[in-house]
Amino acid sequence: MLLKNSFLSFAMMLICFGLKAQQDKLITHFIYDKMSINPGKTGIDLYNGICATSIYRNQWDKINGAPNSAVLNIEANLTKYFPGGVGIAFYHDAIGFARQNNVLLNYSYPIQIGRAGVLGIGVGLGIMNYGLNPDWVPPTNNPDPTLPVGFAATSFDANFGLYFNGKDFYGGISSTHLSASLLQQSVAGFSQSYQTARHYYIMGGKRFKKIGPGDIDAQVLLRTEFVKFSADINARYILDLPGKKQIYGGFTYRTSDAVALMVGYTPIPKMTVGYSYDLTINKLSSISRGSHELVVKYCYYLPPPPKQRARHPRWL
């Protein structure tokens, strides 16, 4: 098993050097992470509200060097003070010896499309930092100069997206890493580089109301960088509880990767806690113990302005 884990760690490192491999994080609860891959979503479905979402994902549990991701999104639509939605998206992604950090400021401009819904045109601008910190154990005391050494570099990053929000459905198309930056650094006489690839997303979802005592929320997310294609398809059954609380349960299928069980609960109004367990169905299934994901979301809405009482001069 130790030999297998060491080999997989080395394989993860090789993946990190792939110029056009899938670079963006994989999130099962992508329904709570839409603004980081589509800035058009930022605040578009809020009104005078602020939402914060945190997600942690431990992928392929018990495999050395397997991906780990952390996400923090904060979005607001303070229409009373500012036209449009604003937000900040941060995520940290680690795989093998590689570490990637992204911070973007999002803005979404809303356009009302009659009674059908609202179209958000969004852009995200920020920075991306990529670092490699290998920990080699050479078989001899003589270092091998051909082995990659550590380096870190930072570059500009940009996302763009269109997001339509209807009454019971939504749809969006977006692209991340539009700058396709080449991060490069010379270390110990050797040139280290990391090529960022543009990623493209199509998303959509619909809520089917009053299916028995609850609602069915169906979602789909397609992602590609024109080398690899993957899709997530999921459905949740949402049941309302007394006191403005909800519980949900559902399933996700990710092509050529995993099937997942999703559960969630609102312990207090406007707060959601969710968990998912991914069962690996690809070639790693014999050694992976699956993937775990935890999400916490909380929203706060500004109270409406107090009503002004009018008095007739005759009654003063």
PDB file of C-alpha atoms in Angstrom:
ATOM      1  CA  MET A   1       0.000   0.000   0.000  1.00  0.00           C
ATOM      2  CA  LEU A   2       2.872   2.371   0.804  1.00  0.00           C
ATOM      3  CA  LEU A   3       4.325   1.754  -2.646  1.00  0.00           C
ATOM      4  CA  LYS A   4       0.953   2.474  -4.249  1.00  0.00           C
ATOM      5  CA  ASN A   5       0.557   5.719  -2.305  1.00  0.00           C
ATOM      6  CA  SER A   6       4.076   6.845  -3.251  1.00  0.00           C
ATOM      7  CA  PHE A   7       3.393   6.116  -6.897  1.00  0.00           C
ATOM      8  CA  LEU A   8       0.100   8.024  -6.759  1.00  0.00           C
ATOM      9  CA  SER A   9       1.810  11.009  -5.144  1.00  0.00           C
ATOM     10  CA  PHE A  10       4.299  11.054  -8.019  1.00  0.00           C
ATOM     11  CA  ALA A  11       1.439  10.723 -10.508  1.00  0.00           C
ATOM     12  CA  MET A  12      -0.320  13.685  -8.895  1.00  0.00           C
ATOM     13  CA  MET A  13       2.849  15.745  -9.361  1.00  0.00           C
ATOM     14  CA  LEU A  14       2.974  14.827 -13.035  1.00  0.00           C
ATOM     15  CA  ILE A  15      -0.647  15.890 -13.417  1.00  0.00           C
ATOM     16  CA  CYS A  16       0.257  19.268 -11.947  1.00  0.00           C
ATOM     17  CA  PHE A  17       2.764  19.788 -14.784  1.00  0.00           C
ATOM     18  CA  GLY A  18       0.206  19.015 -17.493  1.00  0.00           C
ATOM     19  CA  LEU A  19      -0.214  22.112 -19.581  1.00  0.00           C
ATOM     20  CA  LYS A  20      -3.855  21.620 -20.442  1.00  0.00           C
ATOM     21  CA  ALA A  21      -5.158  19.291 -17.723  1.00  0.00           C
ATOM     22  CA  GLN A  22      -8.287  20.052 -15.712  1.00  0.00           C
ATOM     23  CA  GLN A  23      -7.073  22.769 -13.337  1.00  0.00           C
ATOM     24  CA  ASP A  24     -10.200  24.116 -11.671  1.00  0.00           C
ATOM     25  CA  LYS A  25     -11.525  22.540  -8.509  1.00  0.00           C
ATOM     26  CA  LEU A  26     -14.304  19.937  -8.510  1.00  0.00           C
ATOM     27  CA  ILE A  27     -17.165  20.656  -6.100  1.00  0.00           C
ATOM     28  CA  THR A  28     -20.144  18.326  -5.645  1.00  0.00           C
ATOM     29  CA  HIS A  29     -22.209  21.107  -4.022  1.00  0.00           C
ATOM     30  CA  PHE A  30     -21.614  23.365  -7.039  1.00  0.00           C
ATOM     31  CA  ILE A  31     -25.110  24.735  -6.461  1.00  0.00           C
ATOM     32  CA  TYR A  32     -23.537  26.771  -3.641  1.00  0.00           C
ATOM     33  CA  ASP A  33     -20.399  27.696  -5.595  1.00  0.00           C
ATOM     34  CA  LYS A  34     -21.804  29.117  -8.818  1.00  0.00           C
ATOM     35  CA  MET A  35     -20.419  32.635  -8.409  1.00  0.00           C
ATOM     36  CA  SER A  36     -16.775  31.475  -8.375  1.00  0.00           C
ATOM     37  CA  ILE A  37     -17.109  29.949 -11.856  1.00  0.00           C
ATOM     38  CA  ASN A  38     -19.778  32.333 -13.204  1.00  0.00           C
ATOM     39  CA  PRO A  39     -19.510  35.937 -11.965  1.00  0.00           C
ATOM     40  CA  GLY A  40     -22.852  36.710 -13.601  1.00  0.00           C
ATOM     41  CA  LYS A  41     -24.493  34.825 -10.728  1.00  0.00           C
ATOM     42  CA  THR A  42     -23.059  37.208  -8.106  1.00  0.00           C
ATOM     43  CA  GLY A  43     -25.945  38.534  -6.028  1.00  0.00           C
ATOM     44  CA  ILE A  44     -28.402  38.137  -8.890  1.00  0.00           C
ATOM     45  CA  ASP A  45     -30.933  36.147  -6.837  1.00  0.00           C
ATOM     46  CA  LEU A  46     -30.628  38.289  -3.710  1.00  0.00           C
ATOM     47  CA  TYR A  47     -32.415  41.519  -2.831  1.00  0.00           C
ATOM     48  CA  ASN A  48     -30.816  43.679  -0.162  1.00  0.00           C
ATOM     49  CA  GLY A  49     -29.083  40.567   1.121  1.00  0.00           C
ATOM     50  CA  ILE A  50     -25.584  39.304   1.871  1.00  0.00           C
ATOM     51  CA  CYS A  51     -24.618  35.619   1.691  1.00  0.00           C
ATOM     52  CA  ALA A  52     -21.405  33.897   2.776  1.00  0.00           C
ATOM     53  CA  THR A  53     -20.593  30.324   1.723  1.00  0.00           C
ATOM     54  CA  SER A  54     -17.723  28.133   2.876  1.00  0.00           C
ATOM     55  CA  ILE A  55     -16.913  24.737   1.325  1.00  0.00           C
ATOM     56  CA  TYR A  56     -14.216  22.227   2.200  1.00  0.00           C
ATOM     57  CA  ARG A  57     -13.545  19.158   0.056  1.00  0.00           C
ATOM     58  CA  ASN A  58     -11.256  16.218   0.818  1.00  0.00           C
ATOM     59  CA  GLN A  59     -11.027  14.276  -2.438  1.00  0.00           C
ATOM     60  CA  TRP A  60      -9.960  10.630  -2.689  1.00  0.00           C
ATOM     61  CA  ASP A  61      -9.592  10.172   1.057  1.00  0.00           C
ATOM     62  CA  LYS A  62      -6.482   8.332   2.336  1.00  0.00           C
ATOM     63  CA  ILE A  63      -4.516   8.824  -0.906  1.00  0.00           C
ATOM     64  CA  ASN A  64      -1.296  10.772  -0.427  1.00  0.00           C
ATOM     65  CA  GLY A  65      -1.217  13.940  -2.500  1.00  0.00           C
ATOM     66  CA  ALA A  66      -4.911  13.772  -3.402  1.00  0.00           C
ATOM     67  CA  PRO A  67      -6.726  17.075  -4.073  1.00  0.00           C
ATOM     68  CA  ASN A  68      -8.003  19.193  -1.192  1.00  0.00           C
ATOM     69  CA  SER A  69     -10.049  22.319  -1.836  1.00  0.00           C
ATOM     70  CA  ALA A  70     -11.328  25.183   0.311  1.00  0.00           C
ATOM     71  CA  VAL A  71     -13.779  27.812  -0.934  1.00  0.00           C
ATOM     72  CA  LEU A  72     -15.064  31.062   0.564  1.00  0.00           C
ATOM     73  CA  ASN A  73     -17.601  33.143  -1.360  1.00  0.00           C
ATOM     74  CA  ILE A  74     -19.254  36.354  -0.171  1.00  0.00           C
ATOM     75  CA  GLU A  75     -21.867  38.014  -2.380  1.00  0.00           C
ATOM     76  CA  ALA A  76     -24.313  40.858  -1.937  1.00  0.00           C
ATOM     77  CA  ASN A  77     -27.050  42.630  -3.841  1.00  0.00           C
ATOM     78  CA  LEU A  78     -27.573  45.929  -2.090  1.00  0.00           C
ATOM     79  CA  THR A  79     -29.858  47.402  -4.736  1.00  0.00           C
ATOM     80  CA  LYS A  80     -30.889  50.162  -2.371  1.00  0.00           C
ATOM     81  CA  TYR A  81     -27.339  51.504  -2.331  1.00  0.00           C
ATOM     82  CA  PHE A  82     -25.573  50.091  -5.390  1.00  0.00           C
ATOM     83  CA  PRO A  83     -26.811  48.843  -8.788  1.00  0.00           C
ATOM     84  CA  GLY A  84     -25.958  45.197  -9.330  1.00  0.00           C
ATOM     85  CA  GLY A  85     -24.336  42.426  -7.360  1.00  0.00           C
ATOM     86  CA  VAL A  86     -20.852  42.461  -5.877  1.00  0.00           C
ATOM     87  CA  GLY A  87     -18.794  39.738  -4.279  1.00  0.00           C
ATOM     88  CA  ILE A  88     -15.433  38.224  -3.504  1.00  0.00           C
ATOM     89  CA  ALA A  89     -14.483  34.642  -4.337  1.00  0.00           C
ATOM     90  CA  PHE A  90     -11.501  32.867  -2.811  1.00  0.00           C
ATOM     91  CA  TYR A  91     -10.407  29.295  -3.208  1.00  0.00           C
ATOM     92  CA  HIS A  92      -7.391  27.219  -2.307  1.00  0.00           C
ATOM     93  CA  ASP A  93      -6.617  24.025  -4.187  1.00  0.00           C
ATOM     94  CA  ALA A  94      -3.852  21.567  -3.318  1.00  0.00           C
ATOM     95  CA  ILE A  95      -2.830  18.483  -5.288  1.00  0.00           C
ATOM     96  CA  GLY A  96       0.429  16.633  -4.866  1.00  0.00           C
ATOM     97  CA  PHE A  97       3.263  19.133  -4.480  1.00  0.00           C
ATOM     98  CA  ALA A  98       1.229  21.952  -6.044  1.00  0.00           C
ATOM     99  CA  ARG A  99      -0.761  24.721  -4.376  1.00  0.00           C
ATOM    100  CA  GLN A 100      -3.067  27.187  -6.123  1.00  0.00           C
ATOM    101  CA  ASN A 101      -4.799  30.229  -4.616  1.00  0.00           C
ATOM    102  CA  ASN A 102      -7.290  32.454  -6.414  1.00  0.00           C
ATOM    103  CA  VAL A 103      -8.882  35.701  -5.242  1.00  0.00           C
ATOM    104  CA  LEU A 104     -11.359  37.519  -7.476  1.00  0.00           C
ATOM    105  CA  LEU A 105     -13.642  40.515  -7.075  1.00  0.00           C
ATOM    106  CA  ASN A 106     -16.940  39.971  -8.891  1.00  0.00           C
ATOM    107  CA  TYR A 107     -19.496  42.379 -10.279  1.00  0.00           C
ATOM    108  CA  SER A 108     -22.758  41.449 -11.984  1.00  0.00           C
ATOM    109  CA  TYR A 109     -24.954  43.955 -13.804  1.00  0.00           C
ATOM    110  CA  PRO A 110     -28.639  42.906 -13.849  1.00  0.00           C
ATOM    111  CA  ILE A 111     -30.932  43.375 -16.840  1.00  0.00           C
ATOM    112  CA  GLN A 112     -34.626  42.694 -16.369  1.00  0.00           C
ATOM    113  CA  ILE A 113     -35.992  40.516 -19.200  1.00  0.00           C
ATOM    114  CA  GLY A 114     -39.692  41.313 -18.968  1.00  0.00           C
ATOM    115  CA  ARG A 115     -41.477  38.969 -16.594  1.00  0.00           C
ATOM    116  CA  ALA A 116     -39.264  36.032 -17.517  1.00  0.00           C
ATOM    117  CA  GLY A 117     -36.419  36.865 -15.161  1.00  0.00           C
ATOM    118  CA  VAL A 118     -33.136  38.716 -14.745  1.00  0.00           C
ATOM    119  CA  LEU A 119     -29.975  38.382 -16.822  1.00  0.00           C
ATOM    120  CA  GLY A 120     -26.729  38.985 -14.968  1.00  0.00           C
ATOM    121  CA  ILE A 121     -23.659  40.049 -16.967  1.00  0.00           C
ATOM    122  CA  GLY A 122     -20.689  39.482 -14.726  1.00  0.00           C
ATOM    123  CA  VAL A 123     -16.945  39.852 -14.624  1.00  0.00           C
ATOM    124  CA  GLY A 124     -14.436  38.714 -12.037  1.00  0.00           C
ATOM    125  CA  LEU A 125     -10.975  40.279 -11.752  1.00  0.00           C
ATOM    126  CA  GLY A 126      -8.211  39.202  -9.418  1.00  0.00           C
ATOM    127  CA  ILE A 127      -5.001  37.259  -9.029  1.00  0.00           C
ATOM    128  CA  MET A 128      -3.905  33.650  -9.100  1.00  0.00           C
ATOM    129  CA  ASN A 129      -0.907  32.304  -7.207  1.00  0.00           C
ATOM    130  CA  TYR A 130       0.608  28.944  -8.098  1.00  0.00           C
ATOM    131  CA  GLY A 131       3.333  27.273  -6.105  1.00  0.00           C
ATOM    132  CA  LEU A 132       5.249  24.020  -6.261  1.00  0.00           C
ATOM    133  CA  ASN A 133       7.070  22.697  -3.211  1.00  0.00           C
ATOM    134  CA  PRO A 134       8.358  19.188  -3.942  1.00  0.00           C
ATOM    135  CA  ASP A 135       9.751  17.035  -1.165  1.00  0.00           C
ATOM    136  CA  TRP A 136      11.946  14.536  -2.953  1.00  0.00           C
ATOM    137  CA  VAL A 137      13.756  11.649  -1.266  1.00  0.00           C
ATOM    138  CA  PRO A 138      16.583  10.747  -3.703  1.00  0.00           C
ATOM    139  CA  PRO A 139      18.036   7.222  -3.519  1.00  0.00           C
ATOM    140  CA  THR A 140      21.574   8.644  -3.177  1.00  0.00           C
ATOM    141  CA  ASN A 141      23.174  11.631  -1.522  1.00  0.00           C
ATOM    142  CA  ASN A 142      23.837  13.211  -4.900  1.00  0.00           C
ATOM    143  CA  PRO A 143      20.923  15.497  -5.898  1.00  0.00           C
ATOM    144  CA  ASP A 144      19.424  15.019  -9.328  1.00  0.00           C
ATOM    145  CA  PRO A 145      19.318  18.396 -11.155  1.00  0.00           C
ATOM    146  CA  THR A 146      16.590  17.143 -13.491  1.00  0.00           C
ATOM    147  CA  LEU A 147      14.053  16.868 -10.659  1.00  0.00           C
ATOM    148  CA  PRO A 148      11.743  19.902 -10.435  1.00  0.00           C
ATOM    149  CA  VAL A 149      12.439  22.239  -7.532  1.00  0.00           C
ATOM    150  CA  GLY A 150      10.102  24.551  -5.703  1.00  0.00           C
ATOM    151  CA  PHE A 151       8.862  27.801  -7.191  1.00  0.00           C
ATOM    152  CA  ALA A 152       5.973  30.220  -6.814  1.00  0.00           C
ATOM    153  CA  ALA A 153       4.509  32.819  -9.162  1.00  0.00           C
ATOM    154  CA  THR A 154       1.515  35.155  -9.275  1.00  0.00           C
ATOM    155  CA  SER A 155      -0.432  36.467 -12.257  1.00  0.00           C
ATOM    156  CA  PHE A 156      -3.568  38.361 -13.233  1.00  0.00           C
ATOM    157  CA  ASP A 157      -6.766  36.321 -13.502  1.00  0.00           C
ATOM    158  CA  ALA A 158     -10.176  37.091 -15.007  1.00  0.00           C
ATOM    159  CA  ASN A 159     -13.561  35.384 -15.357  1.00  0.00           C
ATOM    160  CA  PHE A 160     -16.650  36.281 -17.388  1.00  0.00           C
ATOM    161  CA  GLY A 161     -20.175  34.919 -17.305  1.00  0.00           C
ATOM    162  CA  LEU A 162     -23.816  35.317 -18.270  1.00  0.00           C
ATOM    163  CA  TYR A 163     -26.417  34.059 -15.803  1.00  0.00           C
ATOM    164  CA  PHE A 164     -30.194  34.070 -16.241  1.00  0.00           C
ATOM    165  CA  ASN A 165     -32.358  33.713 -13.158  1.00  0.00           C
ATOM    166  CA  GLY A 166     -36.025  32.889 -13.707  1.00  0.00           C
ATOM    167  CA  LYS A 167     -38.818  32.118 -11.276  1.00  0.00           C
ATOM    168  CA  ASP A 168     -38.154  28.388 -10.937  1.00  0.00           C
ATOM    169  CA  PHE A 169     -35.137  27.880 -13.182  1.00  0.00           C
ATOM    170  CA  TYR A 170     -31.727  29.266 -14.046  1.00  0.00           C
ATOM    171  CA  GLY A 171     -29.084  28.916 -16.742  1.00  0.00           C
ATOM    172  CA  GLY A 172     -25.605  30.230 -17.333  1.00  0.00           C
ATOM    173  CA  ILE A 173     -22.508  30.136 -19.494  1.00  0.00           C
ATOM    174  CA  SER A 174     -19.075  31.288 -18.385  1.00  0.00           C
ATOM    175  CA  SER A 175     -15.321  31.065 -18.785  1.00  0.00           C
ATOM    176  CA  THR A 176     -12.573  31.204 -16.166  1.00  0.00           C
ATOM    177  CA  HIS A 177      -8.872  32.109 -16.476  1.00  0.00           C
ATOM    178  CA  LEU A 178      -9.470  34.241 -19.563  1.00  0.00           C
ATOM    179  CA  SER A 179      -5.925  35.589 -19.436  1.00  0.00           C
ATOM    180  CA  ALA A 180      -4.488  32.051 -19.835  1.00  0.00           C
ATOM    181  CA  SER A 181      -1.397  33.294 -18.033  1.00  0.00           C
ATOM    182  CA  LEU A 182       1.969  31.578 -18.199  1.00  0.00           C
ATOM    183  CA  LEU A 183       3.535  31.558 -14.741  1.00  0.00           C
ATOM    184  CA  GLN A 184       7.269  31.169 -15.086  1.00  0.00           C
ATOM    185  CA  GLN A 185      10.313  31.343 -12.858  1.00  0.00           C
ATOM    186  CA  SER A 186      13.960  30.331 -13.101  1.00  0.00           C
ATOM    187  CA  VAL A 187      15.167  28.354 -10.077  1.00  0.00           C
ATOM    188  CA  ALA A 188      18.678  26.940  -9.676  1.00  0.00           C
ATOM    189  CA  GLY A 189      19.348  27.454 -13.361  1.00  0.00           C
ATOM    190  CA  PHE A 190      16.224  25.599 -14.466  1.00  0.00           C
ATOM    191  CA  SER A 191      13.084  27.219 -15.853  1.00  0.00           C
ATOM    192  CA  GLN A 192       9.862  26.219 -14.094  1.00  0.00           C
ATOM    193  CA  SER A 193       6.526  27.105 -15.673  1.00  0.00           C
ATOM    194  CA  TYR A 194       2.800  26.586 -15.272  1.00  0.00           C
ATOM    195  CA  GLN A 195       0.350  27.288 -18.096  1.00  0.00           C
ATOM    196  CA  THR A 196      -3.136  28.327 -17.052  1.00  0.00           C
ATOM    197  CA  ALA A 197      -5.866  26.952 -19.310  1.00  0.00           C
ATOM    198  CA  ARG A 198      -9.189  28.641 -20.028  1.00  0.00           C
ATOM    199  CA  HIS A 199     -12.106  26.648 -18.659  1.00  0.00           C
ATOM    200  CA  TYR A 200     -15.666  26.821 -19.975  1.00  0.00           C
ATOM    201  CA  TYR A 201     -18.878  26.071 -18.090  1.00  0.00           C
ATOM    202  CA  ILE A 202     -22.543  25.624 -18.915  1.00  0.00           C
ATOM    203  CA  MET A 203     -24.960  25.292 -16.019  1.00  0.00           C
ATOM    204  CA  GLY A 204     -28.683  24.996 -15.578  1.00  0.00           C
ATOM    205  CA  GLY A 205     -31.290  23.976 -13.080  1.00  0.00           C
ATOM    206  CA  LYS A 206     -34.999  23.820 -12.394  1.00  0.00           C
ATOM    207  CA  ARG A 207     -37.148  23.404  -9.294  1.00  0.00           C
ATOM    208  CA  PHE A 208     -40.199  21.183  -9.615  1.00  0.00           C
ATOM    209  CA  LYS A 209     -42.616  22.286  -6.928  1.00  0.00           C
ATOM    210  CA  LYS A 210     -45.149  20.300  -4.947  1.00  0.00           C
ATOM    211  CA  ILE A 211     -43.836  16.842  -5.738  1.00  0.00           C
ATOM    212  CA  GLY A 212     -45.462  15.155  -2.803  1.00  0.00           C
ATOM    213  CA  PRO A 213     -44.774  17.095   0.401  1.00  0.00           C
ATOM    214  CA  GLY A 214     -41.643  18.777  -1.000  1.00  0.00           C
ATOM    215  CA  ASP A 215     -39.835  20.071  -4.084  1.00  0.00           C
ATOM    216  CA  ILE A 216     -37.306  18.494  -6.444  1.00  0.00           C
ATOM    217  CA  ASP A 217     -34.312  20.648  -7.338  1.00  0.00           C
ATOM    218  CA  ALA A 218     -32.472  19.366 -10.445  1.00  0.00           C
ATOM    219  CA  GLN A 219     -29.111  20.738 -11.634  1.00  0.00           C
ATOM    220  CA  VAL A 220     -26.541  20.116 -14.354  1.00  0.00           C
ATOM    221  CA  LEU A 221     -23.019  21.489 -14.799  1.00  0.00           C
ATOM    222  CA  LEU A 222     -20.858  20.927 -17.886  1.00  0.00           C
ATOM    223  CA  ARG A 223     -17.152  21.795 -17.785  1.00  0.00           C
ATOM    224  CA  THR A 224     -14.330  21.568 -20.299  1.00  0.00           C
ATOM    225  CA  GLU A 225     -11.010  23.086 -21.298  1.00  0.00           C
ATOM    226  CA  PHE A 226     -11.349  21.426 -24.748  1.00  0.00           C
ATOM    227  CA  VAL A 227      -9.088  18.576 -23.712  1.00  0.00           C
ATOM    228  CA  LYS A 228     -11.187  16.857 -21.080  1.00  0.00           C
ATOM    229  CA  PHE A 229     -14.972  17.016 -20.692  1.00  0.00           C
ATOM    230  CA  SER A 230     -16.960  16.254 -17.546  1.00  0.00           C
ATOM    231  CA  ALA A 231     -20.502  16.768 -16.345  1.00  0.00           C
ATOM    232  CA  ASP A 232     -22.263  16.799 -12.983  1.00  0.00           C
ATOM    233  CA  ILE A 233     -25.938  15.874 -12.813  1.00  0.00           C
ATOM    234  CA  ASN A 234     -27.731  16.022  -9.495  1.00  0.00           C
ATOM    235  CA  ALA A 235     -31.167  16.156  -7.952  1.00  0.00           C
ATOM    236  CA  ARG A 236     -32.221  17.014  -4.408  1.00  0.00           C
ATOM    237  CA  TYR A 237     -35.522  16.494  -2.650  1.00  0.00           C
ATOM    238  CA  ILE A 238     -36.214  19.502  -0.415  1.00  0.00           C
ATOM    239  CA  LEU A 239     -38.729  19.250   2.407  1.00  0.00           C
ATOM    240  CA  ASP A 240     -39.993  22.269   4.353  1.00  0.00           C
ATOM    241  CA  LEU A 241     -40.172  22.002   8.127  1.00  0.00           C
ATOM    242  CA  PRO A 242     -41.899  24.178  10.728  1.00  0.00           C
ATOM    243  CA  GLY A 243     -40.040  27.325  11.724  1.00  0.00           C
ATOM    244  CA  LYS A 244     -38.786  28.147   8.212  1.00  0.00           C
ATOM    245  CA  LYS A 245     -36.420  25.176   8.258  1.00  0.00           C
ATOM    246  CA  GLN A 246     -35.626  22.635   5.553  1.00  0.00           C
ATOM    247  CA  ILE A 247     -33.932  19.311   5.037  1.00  0.00           C
ATOM    248  CA  TYR A 248     -32.751  17.847   1.755  1.00  0.00           C
ATOM    249  CA  GLY A 249     -31.291  14.683   0.364  1.00  0.00           C
ATOM    250  CA  GLY A 250     -30.108  13.855  -3.113  1.00  0.00           C
ATOM    251  CA  PHE A 251     -27.682  12.218  -5.493  1.00  0.00           C
ATOM    252  CA  THR A 252     -25.008  13.417  -7.918  1.00  0.00           C
ATOM    253  CA  TYR A 253     -23.384  11.656 -10.850  1.00  0.00           C
ATOM    254  CA  ARG A 254     -20.082  12.930 -12.210  1.00  0.00           C
ATOM    255  CA  THR A 255     -19.065  11.377 -15.515  1.00  0.00           C
ATOM    256  CA  SER A 256     -16.181   8.893 -15.295  1.00  0.00           C
ATOM    257  CA  ASP A 257     -15.456   9.872 -11.700  1.00  0.00           C
ATOM    258  CA  ALA A 258     -18.007   9.383  -8.932  1.00  0.00           C
ATOM    259  CA  VAL A 259     -21.537   9.065  -7.652  1.00  0.00           C
ATOM    260  CA  ALA A 260     -22.380  11.067  -4.541  1.00  0.00           C
ATOM    261  CA  LEU A 261     -24.911  11.201  -1.741  1.00  0.00           C
ATOM    262  CA  MET A 262     -25.939  14.700  -0.611  1.00  0.00           C
ATOM    263  CA  VAL A 263     -27.713  15.680   2.611  1.00  0.00           C
ATOM    264  CA  GLY A 264     -28.407  19.048   4.185  1.00  0.00           C
ATOM    265  CA  TYR A 265     -30.308  20.865   6.904  1.00  0.00           C
ATOM    266  CA  THR A 266     -31.173  24.423   7.933  1.00  0.00           C
ATOM    267  CA  PRO A 267     -30.585  24.503  11.714  1.00  0.00           C
ATOM    268  CA  ILE A 268     -31.732  28.124  11.816  1.00  0.00           C
ATOM    269  CA  PRO A 269     -33.512  30.248   9.202  1.00  0.00           C
ATOM    270  CA  LYS A 270     -31.253  31.486   6.375  1.00  0.00           C
ATOM    271  CA  MET A 271     -28.461  29.055   7.302  1.00  0.00           C
ATOM    272  CA  THR A 272     -27.688  25.811   5.434  1.00  0.00           C
ATOM    273  CA  VAL A 273     -25.302  23.033   6.419  1.00  0.00           C
ATOM    274  CA  GLY A 274     -24.643  20.323   3.827  1.00  0.00           C
ATOM    275  CA  TYR A 275     -22.506  17.215   3.424  1.00  0.00           C
ATOM    276  CA  SER A 276     -21.734  14.940   0.512  1.00  0.00           C
ATOM    277  CA  TYR A 277     -19.900  11.653   0.169  1.00  0.00           C
ATOM    278  CA  ASP A 278     -18.527  10.756  -3.257  1.00  0.00           C
ATOM    279  CA  LEU A 279     -18.047   7.098  -4.098  1.00  0.00           C
ATOM    280  CA  THR A 280     -15.211   6.777  -6.614  1.00  0.00           C
ATOM    281  CA  ILE A 281     -16.091   4.759  -9.730  1.00  0.00           C
ATOM    282  CA  ASN A 282     -12.930   5.251 -11.805  1.00  0.00           C
ATOM    283  CA  LYS A 283      -9.612   3.358 -11.653  1.00  0.00           C
ATOM    284  CA  LEU A 284      -8.886   4.749  -8.184  1.00  0.00           C
ATOM    285  CA  SER A 285     -11.885   2.950  -6.691  1.00  0.00           C
ATOM    286  CA  SER A 286      -9.730   0.064  -5.416  1.00  0.00           C
ATOM    287  CA  ILE A 287      -7.667   2.319  -3.128  1.00  0.00           C
ATOM    288  CA  SER A 288      -9.786   5.449  -2.614  1.00  0.00           C
ATOM    289  CA  ARG A 289     -12.136   5.667   0.357  1.00  0.00           C
ATOM    290  CA  GLY A 290     -14.234   8.228  -1.425  1.00  0.00           C
ATOM    291  CA  SER A 291     -14.429  12.009  -1.111  1.00  0.00           C
ATOM    292  CA  HIS A 292     -15.935  14.127   1.648  1.00  0.00           C
ATOM    293  CA  GLU A 293     -17.368  17.610   1.286  1.00  0.00           C
ATOM    294  CA  LEU A 294     -18.829  20.023   3.827  1.00  0.00           C
ATOM    295  CA  VAL A 295     -20.660  23.262   3.036  1.00  0.00           C
ATOM    296  CA  VAL A 296     -21.961  26.029   5.306  1.00  0.00           C
ATOM    297  CA  LYS A 297     -23.982  28.958   3.974  1.00  0.00           C
ATOM    298  CA  TYR A 298     -25.534  31.876   5.819  1.00  0.00           C
ATOM    299  CA  CYS A 299     -27.516  34.827   4.473  1.00  0.00           C
ATOM    300  CA  TYR A 300     -28.504  38.108   6.077  1.00  0.00           C
ATOM    301  CA  TYR A 301     -31.129  40.415   4.625  1.00  0.00           C
ATOM    302  CA  LEU A 302     -31.357  44.090   5.459  1.00  0.00           C
ATOM    303  CA  PRO A 303     -34.662  45.014   7.093  1.00  0.00           C
ATOM    304  CA  PRO A 304     -37.041  47.105   4.983  1.00  0.00           C
ATOM    305  CA  PRO A 305     -37.149  50.827   5.774  1.00  0.00           C
ATOM    306  CA  PRO A 306     -39.769  51.781   8.371  1.00  0.00           C
ATOM    307  CA  LYS A 307     -43.073  52.995   7.034  1.00  0.00           C
ATOM    308  CA  GLN A 308     -43.608  56.724   7.334  1.00  0.00           C
ATOM    309  CA  ARG A 309     -46.854  57.694   9.004  1.00  0.00           C
ATOM    310  CA  ALA A 310     -48.604  60.559   7.226  1.00  0.00           C
ATOM    311  CA  ARG A 311     -50.697  63.069   9.158  1.00  0.00           C
ATOM    312  CA  HIS A 312     -53.247  65.422   7.674  1.00  0.00           C
ATOM    313  CA  PRO A 313     -52.745  69.083   8.683  1.00  0.00           C
ATOM    314  CA  ARG A 314     -56.361  69.233   9.855  1.00  0.00           C
ATOM    315  CA  TRP A 315     -55.602  66.528  12.438  1.00  0.00           C
ATOM    316  CA  LEU A 316     -52.477  68.154  13.871  1.00  0.00           C
TER     317      LEU A 316
END
